[in-house]
mmCIF file of C-alpha atoms in Angstrom:
data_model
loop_
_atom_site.group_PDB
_atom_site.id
_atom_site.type_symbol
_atom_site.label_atom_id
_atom_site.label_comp_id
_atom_site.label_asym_id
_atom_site.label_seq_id
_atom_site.Cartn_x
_atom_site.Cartn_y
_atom_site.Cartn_z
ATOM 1 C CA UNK V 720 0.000 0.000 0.000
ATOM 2 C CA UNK V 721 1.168 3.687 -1.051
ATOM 3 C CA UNK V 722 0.587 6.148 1.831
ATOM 4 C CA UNK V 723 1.052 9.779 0.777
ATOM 5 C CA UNK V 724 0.714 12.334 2.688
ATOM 6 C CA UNK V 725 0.738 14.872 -0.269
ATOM 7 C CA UNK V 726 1.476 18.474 0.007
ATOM 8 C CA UNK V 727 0.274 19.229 -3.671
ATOM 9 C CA UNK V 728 -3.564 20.870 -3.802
ATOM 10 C CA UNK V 729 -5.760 18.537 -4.810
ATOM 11 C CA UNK V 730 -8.207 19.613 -6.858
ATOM 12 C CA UNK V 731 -12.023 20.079 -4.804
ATOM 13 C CA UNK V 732 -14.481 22.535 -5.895
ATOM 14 C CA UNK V 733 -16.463 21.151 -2.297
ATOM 15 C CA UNK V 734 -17.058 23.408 0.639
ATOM 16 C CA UNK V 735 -13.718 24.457 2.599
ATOM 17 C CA UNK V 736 -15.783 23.666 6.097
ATOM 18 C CA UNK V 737 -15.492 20.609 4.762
ATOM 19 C CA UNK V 738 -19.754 19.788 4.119
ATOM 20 C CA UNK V 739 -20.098 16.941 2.342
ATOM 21 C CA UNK V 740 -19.494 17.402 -1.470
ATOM 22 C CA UNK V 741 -21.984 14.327 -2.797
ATOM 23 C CA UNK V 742 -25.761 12.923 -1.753
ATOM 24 C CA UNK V 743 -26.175 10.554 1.307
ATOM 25 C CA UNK V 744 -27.660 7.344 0.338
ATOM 26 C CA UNK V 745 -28.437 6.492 3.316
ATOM 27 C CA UNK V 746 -30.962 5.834 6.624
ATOM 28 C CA UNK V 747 -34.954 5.788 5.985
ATOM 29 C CA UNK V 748 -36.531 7.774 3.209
ATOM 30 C CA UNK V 749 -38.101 11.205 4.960
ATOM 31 C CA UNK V 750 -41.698 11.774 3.322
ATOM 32 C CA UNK V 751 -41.584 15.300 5.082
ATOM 33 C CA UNK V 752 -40.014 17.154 1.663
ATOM 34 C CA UNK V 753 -38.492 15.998 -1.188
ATOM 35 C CA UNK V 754 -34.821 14.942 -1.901
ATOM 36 C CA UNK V 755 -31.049 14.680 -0.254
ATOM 37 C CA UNK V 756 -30.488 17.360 2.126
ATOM 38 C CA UNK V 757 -32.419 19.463 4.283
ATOM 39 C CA UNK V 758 -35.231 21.703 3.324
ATOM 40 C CA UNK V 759 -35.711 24.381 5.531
ATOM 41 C CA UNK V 760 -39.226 23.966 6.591
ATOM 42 C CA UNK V 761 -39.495 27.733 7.929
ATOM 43 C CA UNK V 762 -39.606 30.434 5.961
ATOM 44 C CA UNK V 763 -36.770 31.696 7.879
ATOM 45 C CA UNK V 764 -34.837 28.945 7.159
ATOM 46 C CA UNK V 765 -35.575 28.970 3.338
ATOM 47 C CA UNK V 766 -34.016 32.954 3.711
ATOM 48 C CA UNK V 767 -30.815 31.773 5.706
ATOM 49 C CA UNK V 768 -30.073 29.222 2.839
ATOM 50 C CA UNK V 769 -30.513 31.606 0.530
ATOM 51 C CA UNK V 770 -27.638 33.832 2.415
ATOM 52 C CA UNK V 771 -25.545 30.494 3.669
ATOM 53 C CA UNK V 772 -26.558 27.351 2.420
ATOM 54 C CA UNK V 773 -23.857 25.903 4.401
ATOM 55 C CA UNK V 774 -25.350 27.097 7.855
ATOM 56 C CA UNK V 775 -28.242 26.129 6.467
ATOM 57 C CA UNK V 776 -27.587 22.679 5.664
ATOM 58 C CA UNK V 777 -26.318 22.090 9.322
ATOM 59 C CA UNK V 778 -29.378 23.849 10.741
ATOM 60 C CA UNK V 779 -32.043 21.217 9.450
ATOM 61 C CA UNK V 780 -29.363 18.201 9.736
ATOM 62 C CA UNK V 781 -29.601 19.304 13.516
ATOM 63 C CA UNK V 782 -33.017 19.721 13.642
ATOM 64 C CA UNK V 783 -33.407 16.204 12.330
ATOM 65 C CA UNK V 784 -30.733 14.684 15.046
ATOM 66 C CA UNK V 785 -33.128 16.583 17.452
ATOM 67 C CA UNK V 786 -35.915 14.320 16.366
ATOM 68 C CA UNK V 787 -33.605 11.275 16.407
ATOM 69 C CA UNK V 788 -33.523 10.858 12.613
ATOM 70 C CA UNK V 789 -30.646 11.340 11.740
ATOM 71 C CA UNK V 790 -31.035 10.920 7.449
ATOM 72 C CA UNK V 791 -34.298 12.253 7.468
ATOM 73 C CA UNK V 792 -32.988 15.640 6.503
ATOM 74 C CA UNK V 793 -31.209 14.617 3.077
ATOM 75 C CA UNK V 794 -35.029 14.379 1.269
ATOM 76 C CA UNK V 795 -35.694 17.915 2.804
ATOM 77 C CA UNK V 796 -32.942 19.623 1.370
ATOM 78 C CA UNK V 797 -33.056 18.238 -2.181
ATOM 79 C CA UNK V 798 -37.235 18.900 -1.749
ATOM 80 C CA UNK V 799 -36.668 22.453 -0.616
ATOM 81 C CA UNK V 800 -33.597 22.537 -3.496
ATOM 82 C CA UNK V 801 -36.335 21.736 -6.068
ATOM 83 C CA UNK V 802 -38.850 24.220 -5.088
ATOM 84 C CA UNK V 803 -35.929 27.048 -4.939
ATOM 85 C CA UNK V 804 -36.317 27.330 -1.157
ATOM 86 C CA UNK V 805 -32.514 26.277 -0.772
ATOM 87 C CA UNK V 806 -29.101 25.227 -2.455
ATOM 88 C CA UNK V 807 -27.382 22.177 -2.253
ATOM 89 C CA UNK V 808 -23.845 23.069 -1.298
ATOM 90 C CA UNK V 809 -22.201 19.699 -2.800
ATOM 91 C CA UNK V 810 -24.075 19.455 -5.790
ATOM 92 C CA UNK V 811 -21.067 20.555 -7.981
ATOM 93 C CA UNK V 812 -22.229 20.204 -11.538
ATOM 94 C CA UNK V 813 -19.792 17.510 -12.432
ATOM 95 C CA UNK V 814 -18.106 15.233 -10.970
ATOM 96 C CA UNK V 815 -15.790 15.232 -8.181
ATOM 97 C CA UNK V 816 -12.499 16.203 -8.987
ATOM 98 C CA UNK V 817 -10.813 13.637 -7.094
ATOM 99 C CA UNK V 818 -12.771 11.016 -8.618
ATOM 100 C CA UNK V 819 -11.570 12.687 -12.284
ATOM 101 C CA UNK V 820 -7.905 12.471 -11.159
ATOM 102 C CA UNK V 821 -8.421 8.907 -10.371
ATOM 103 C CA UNK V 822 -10.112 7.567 -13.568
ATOM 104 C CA UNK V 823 -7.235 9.975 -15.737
ATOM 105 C CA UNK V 824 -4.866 8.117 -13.684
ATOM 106 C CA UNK V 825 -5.896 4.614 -13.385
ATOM 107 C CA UNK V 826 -7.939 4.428 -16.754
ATOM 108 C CA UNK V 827 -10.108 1.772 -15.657
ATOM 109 C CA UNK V 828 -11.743 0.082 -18.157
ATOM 110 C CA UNK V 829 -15.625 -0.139 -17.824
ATOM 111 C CA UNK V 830 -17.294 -2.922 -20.361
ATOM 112 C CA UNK V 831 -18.603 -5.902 -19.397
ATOM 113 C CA UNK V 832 -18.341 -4.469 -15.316
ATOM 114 C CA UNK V 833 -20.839 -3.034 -13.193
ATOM 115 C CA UNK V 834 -20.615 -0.428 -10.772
ATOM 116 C CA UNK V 835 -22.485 1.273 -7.766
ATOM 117 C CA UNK V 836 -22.270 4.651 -7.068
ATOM 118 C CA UNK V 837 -23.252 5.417 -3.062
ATOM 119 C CA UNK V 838 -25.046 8.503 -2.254
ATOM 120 C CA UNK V 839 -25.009 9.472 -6.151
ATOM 121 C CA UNK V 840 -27.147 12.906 -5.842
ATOM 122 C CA UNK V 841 -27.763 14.635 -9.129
ATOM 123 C CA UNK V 842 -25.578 12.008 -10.678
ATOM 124 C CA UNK V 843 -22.160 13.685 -12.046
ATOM 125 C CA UNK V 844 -20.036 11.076 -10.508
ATOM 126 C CA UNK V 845 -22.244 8.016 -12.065
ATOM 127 C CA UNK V 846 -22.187 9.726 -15.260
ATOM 128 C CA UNK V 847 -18.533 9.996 -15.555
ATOM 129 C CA UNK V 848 -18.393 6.209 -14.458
ATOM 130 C CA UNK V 849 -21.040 5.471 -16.544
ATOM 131 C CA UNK V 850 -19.467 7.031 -19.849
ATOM 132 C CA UNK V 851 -16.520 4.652 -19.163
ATOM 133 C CA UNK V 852 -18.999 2.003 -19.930
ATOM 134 C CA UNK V 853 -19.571 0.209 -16.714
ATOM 135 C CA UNK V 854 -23.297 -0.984 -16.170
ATOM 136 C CA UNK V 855 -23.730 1.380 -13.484
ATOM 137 C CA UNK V 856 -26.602 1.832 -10.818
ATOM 138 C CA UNK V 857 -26.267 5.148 -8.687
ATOM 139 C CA UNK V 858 -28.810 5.577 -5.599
ATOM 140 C CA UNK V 859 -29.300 7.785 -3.340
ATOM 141 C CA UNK V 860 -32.066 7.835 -0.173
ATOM 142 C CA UNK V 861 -33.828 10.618 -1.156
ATOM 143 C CA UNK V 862 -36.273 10.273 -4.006
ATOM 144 C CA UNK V 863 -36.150 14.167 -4.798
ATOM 145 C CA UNK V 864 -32.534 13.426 -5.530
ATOM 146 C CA UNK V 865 -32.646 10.420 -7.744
ATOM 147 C CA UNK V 866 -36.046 12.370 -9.643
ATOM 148 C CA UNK V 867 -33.000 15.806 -10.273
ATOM 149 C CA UNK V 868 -30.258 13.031 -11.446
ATOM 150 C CA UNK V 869 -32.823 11.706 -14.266
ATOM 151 C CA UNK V 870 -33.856 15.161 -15.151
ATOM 152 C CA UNK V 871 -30.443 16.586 -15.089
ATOM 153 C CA UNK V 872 -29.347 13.200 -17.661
ATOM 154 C CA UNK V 873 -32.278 12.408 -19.311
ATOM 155 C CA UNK V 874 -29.912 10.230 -21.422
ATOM 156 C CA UNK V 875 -27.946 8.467 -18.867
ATOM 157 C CA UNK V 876 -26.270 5.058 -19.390
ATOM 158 C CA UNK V 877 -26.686 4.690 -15.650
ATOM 159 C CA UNK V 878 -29.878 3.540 -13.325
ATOM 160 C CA UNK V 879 -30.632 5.397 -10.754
ATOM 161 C CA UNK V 880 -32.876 4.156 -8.025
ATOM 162 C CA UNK V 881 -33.908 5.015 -4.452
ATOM 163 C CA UNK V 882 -31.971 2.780 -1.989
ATOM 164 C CA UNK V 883 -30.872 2.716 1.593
ATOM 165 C CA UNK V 884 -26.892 2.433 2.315
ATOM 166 C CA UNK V 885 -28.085 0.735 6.162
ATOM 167 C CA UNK V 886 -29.896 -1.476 4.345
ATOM 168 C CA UNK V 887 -29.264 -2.041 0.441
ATOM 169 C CA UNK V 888 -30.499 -5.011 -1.702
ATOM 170 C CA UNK V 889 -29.214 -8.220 -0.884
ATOM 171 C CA UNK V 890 -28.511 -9.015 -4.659
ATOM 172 C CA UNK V 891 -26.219 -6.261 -4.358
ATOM 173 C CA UNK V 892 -23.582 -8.136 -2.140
ATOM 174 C CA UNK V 893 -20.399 -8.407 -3.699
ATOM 175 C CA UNK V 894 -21.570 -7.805 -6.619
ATOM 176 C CA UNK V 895 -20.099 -4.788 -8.506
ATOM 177 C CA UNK V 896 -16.697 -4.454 -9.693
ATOM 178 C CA UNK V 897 -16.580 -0.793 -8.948
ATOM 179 C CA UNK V 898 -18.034 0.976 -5.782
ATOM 180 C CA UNK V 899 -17.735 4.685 -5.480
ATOM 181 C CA UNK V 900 -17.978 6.198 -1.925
ATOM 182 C CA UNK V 901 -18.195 10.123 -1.845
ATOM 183 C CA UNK V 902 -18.737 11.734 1.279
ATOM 184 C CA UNK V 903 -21.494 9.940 2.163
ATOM 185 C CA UNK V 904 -20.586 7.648 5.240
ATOM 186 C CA UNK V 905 -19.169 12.199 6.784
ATOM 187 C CA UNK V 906 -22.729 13.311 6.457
ATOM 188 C CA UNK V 907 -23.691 10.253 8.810
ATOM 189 C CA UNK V 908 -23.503 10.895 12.953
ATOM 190 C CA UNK V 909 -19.988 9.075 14.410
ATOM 191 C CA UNK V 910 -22.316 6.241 16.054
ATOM 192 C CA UNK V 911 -23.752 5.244 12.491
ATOM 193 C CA UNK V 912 -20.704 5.334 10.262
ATOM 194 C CA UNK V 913 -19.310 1.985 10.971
ATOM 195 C CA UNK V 914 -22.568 0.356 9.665
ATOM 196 C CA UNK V 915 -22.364 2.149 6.496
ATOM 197 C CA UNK V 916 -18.632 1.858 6.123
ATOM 198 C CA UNK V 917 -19.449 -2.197 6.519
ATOM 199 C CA UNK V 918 -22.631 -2.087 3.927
ATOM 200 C CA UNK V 919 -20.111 0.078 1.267
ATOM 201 C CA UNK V 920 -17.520 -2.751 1.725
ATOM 202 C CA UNK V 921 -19.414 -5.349 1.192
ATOM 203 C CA UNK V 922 -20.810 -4.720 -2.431
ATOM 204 C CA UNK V 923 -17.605 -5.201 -3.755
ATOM 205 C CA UNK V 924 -17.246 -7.979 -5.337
ATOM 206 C CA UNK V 925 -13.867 -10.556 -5.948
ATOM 207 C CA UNK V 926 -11.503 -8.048 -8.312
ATOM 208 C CA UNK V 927 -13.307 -5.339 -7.820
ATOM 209 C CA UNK V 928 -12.025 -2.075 -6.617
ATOM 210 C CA UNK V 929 -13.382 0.453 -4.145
ATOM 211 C CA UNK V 930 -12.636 4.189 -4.548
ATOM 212 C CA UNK V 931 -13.409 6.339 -1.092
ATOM 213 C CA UNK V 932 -13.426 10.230 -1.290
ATOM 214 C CA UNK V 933 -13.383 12.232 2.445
ATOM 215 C CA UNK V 934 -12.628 14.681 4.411
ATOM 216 C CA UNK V 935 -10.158 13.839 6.610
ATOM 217 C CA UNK V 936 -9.486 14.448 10.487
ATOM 218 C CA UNK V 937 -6.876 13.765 12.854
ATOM 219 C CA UNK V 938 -6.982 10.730 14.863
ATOM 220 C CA UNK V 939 -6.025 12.556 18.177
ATOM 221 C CA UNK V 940 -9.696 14.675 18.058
ATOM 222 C CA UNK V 941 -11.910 13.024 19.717
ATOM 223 C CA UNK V 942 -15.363 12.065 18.614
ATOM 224 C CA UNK V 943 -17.332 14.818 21.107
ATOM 225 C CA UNK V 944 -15.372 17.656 19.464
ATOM 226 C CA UNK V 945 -16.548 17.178 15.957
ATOM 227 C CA UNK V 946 -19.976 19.057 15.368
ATOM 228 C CA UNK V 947 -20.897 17.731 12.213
ATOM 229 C CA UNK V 948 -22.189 17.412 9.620
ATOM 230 C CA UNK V 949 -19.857 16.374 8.267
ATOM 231 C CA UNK V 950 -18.234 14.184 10.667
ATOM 232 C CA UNK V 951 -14.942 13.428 8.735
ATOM 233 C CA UNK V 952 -12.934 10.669 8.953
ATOM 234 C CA UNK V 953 -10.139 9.544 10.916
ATOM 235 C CA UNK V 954 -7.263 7.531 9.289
ATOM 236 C CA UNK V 955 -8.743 4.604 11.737
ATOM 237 C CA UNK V 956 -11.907 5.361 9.985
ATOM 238 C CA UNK V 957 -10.360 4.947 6.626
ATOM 239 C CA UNK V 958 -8.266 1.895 7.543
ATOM 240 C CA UNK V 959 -12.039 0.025 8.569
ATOM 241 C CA UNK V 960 -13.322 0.153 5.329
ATOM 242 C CA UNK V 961 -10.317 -2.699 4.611
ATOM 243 C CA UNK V 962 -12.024 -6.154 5.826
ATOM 244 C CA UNK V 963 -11.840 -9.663 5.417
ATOM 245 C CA UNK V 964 -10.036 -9.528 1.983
ATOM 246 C CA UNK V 965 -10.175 -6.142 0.733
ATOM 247 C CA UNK V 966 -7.000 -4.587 1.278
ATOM 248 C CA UNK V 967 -6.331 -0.719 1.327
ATOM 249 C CA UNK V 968 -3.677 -0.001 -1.825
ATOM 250 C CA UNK V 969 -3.106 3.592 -2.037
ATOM 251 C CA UNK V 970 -4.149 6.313 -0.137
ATOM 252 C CA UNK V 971 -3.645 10.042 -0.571
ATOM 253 C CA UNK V 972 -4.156 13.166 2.119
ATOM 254 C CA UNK V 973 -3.943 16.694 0.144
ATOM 255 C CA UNK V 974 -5.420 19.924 1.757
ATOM 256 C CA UNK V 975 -7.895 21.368 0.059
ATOM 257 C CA UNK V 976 -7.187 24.137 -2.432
ATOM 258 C CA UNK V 977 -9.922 26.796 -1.106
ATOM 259 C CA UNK V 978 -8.630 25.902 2.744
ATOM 260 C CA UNK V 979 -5.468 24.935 3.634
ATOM 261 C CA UNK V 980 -6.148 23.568 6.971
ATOM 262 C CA UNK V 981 -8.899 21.214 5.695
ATOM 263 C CA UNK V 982 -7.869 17.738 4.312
ATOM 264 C CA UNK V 983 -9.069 15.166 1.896
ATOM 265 C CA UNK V 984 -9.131 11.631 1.913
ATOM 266 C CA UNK V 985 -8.625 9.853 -1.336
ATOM 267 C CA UNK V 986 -8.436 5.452 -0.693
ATOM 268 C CA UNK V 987 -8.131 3.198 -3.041
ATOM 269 C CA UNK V 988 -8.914 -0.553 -1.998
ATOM 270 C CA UNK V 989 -9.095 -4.280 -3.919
ATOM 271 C CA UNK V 990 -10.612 -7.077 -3.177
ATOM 272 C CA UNK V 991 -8.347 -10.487 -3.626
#
């Protein structure tokens, strides 16, 4: 395994606080809006998104860990996103640019593979993997999100479907040659994330590779210090992700371009 601790920017268009740069696909699907992140149900909450959608991404992901559901606020977001009540602070417009870097780099070739992309939002990442011909399905929890992603590629190659991270399809175990993780198992509360790091793992199939995007934090900050979301992870964090035979073969650490003191995660693993 290659462990760099790189001091080159890496390229991240995603919020320097660090908020999560892609959809959550996970937890139980919230009827109470619409898509992947919080919709601010108040008017006044509509207006502070309008000013900072960051703050106001954090205010209605704490309002839902106030009423103990902790994904609920993903579909209210991407609801109040629709309607124009909000902005989605991830939703970049393509796709990640460490996820770029990697398929420039690695050229993987798609045909005759299939791939999951977790947490897929409005779908630039599972187009790009798409477009290198992998069958590809992309989900996401929130059905407002997967409804943008077909409206935004009416075209796609890709199949995008509601589905819960926690608790995916069974036919889906080990079964994809490619899984793309993008800041979804941050947006989830500490307690939660090993479950979802597990469920990601395990849809990887013998072969296949697993590609993990994150913000990164320092192992020596403890859990009760972190007010997320996000909630990023620790190099333990990253290291769990590698189980029974899928072993961790390169990992990068780069600060982020628009904040120097904020890190990225970029983990490569293979199942044997």
């Amino acid at each position: 395994m290659t462990d760099q601790y790189a001091a080159q920017d890496s390229p991240d268009t995603g919020a320097g606080n660090g908020l999560p740069d892609a959809a959550a696909g996970v937890g139980s699907p919230s009827t109470s809006a619409g898509n992947q992140e919080p919709d601010p149900a108040g008017r006044e909450s509509s207006d502070a998104g309008a000013q900072d959608p960051d703050a106001a991404t954090r205010h209605l992901a704490h309002k839902s860990l106030e009423a103990d559901d902790p994904t609920g606020w993903f579909e209210e977001l991407y609801s109040a996103a629709a309607d124009g009540r909000a902005v989605v602070p991830w939703d970049r417009g393509m796709a990640h640019p460490l996820l770029a870097d990697w398929v420039s780099t690695a050229q993987p070739e798609g045909a005759g593979k299939r791939a999951l992309v977790v947490g897929a939002g409005t779908g630039w990442d599972a187009e790009l993997i798409a477009d290198l011909g992998y069958d590809t399905i992309a989900f996401d929890i929130s059905p407002t999100a997967v409804e943008a992603a077909q409206q935004a590629h009416p075209d796609s190659k890709a199949q995008y479907q509601v589905a819960d991270l926690l608790n995916p399809p069974t036919d889906w175990h080990r079964a994809f040659d490619l899984v793309i993780e993008i800041f979804t198992v941050q947006a989830l509360p500490i307690p939660i994330q090993p479950t979802a790091t597990r469920q990601v793992s395990e849809q990887v199939r013998a072969g296949g590779t697993l590609i993990v995007i994150a913000a990164a934090r320092e192992d020596d900050v403890p859990d009760d210090e972190v007010e997320g979301p996000p909630w990023p992870l620790t190099r333990a964090s990253i290291d769990a992700f590698a189980k029974d035979d899928l072993r961790l073969i390169q990992l990068d650490r780069a600060p982020s371009p628009s904040d120097p003191t904020s890190y990225r995660w970029r983990a490569e693993y293979l199942r044997d």
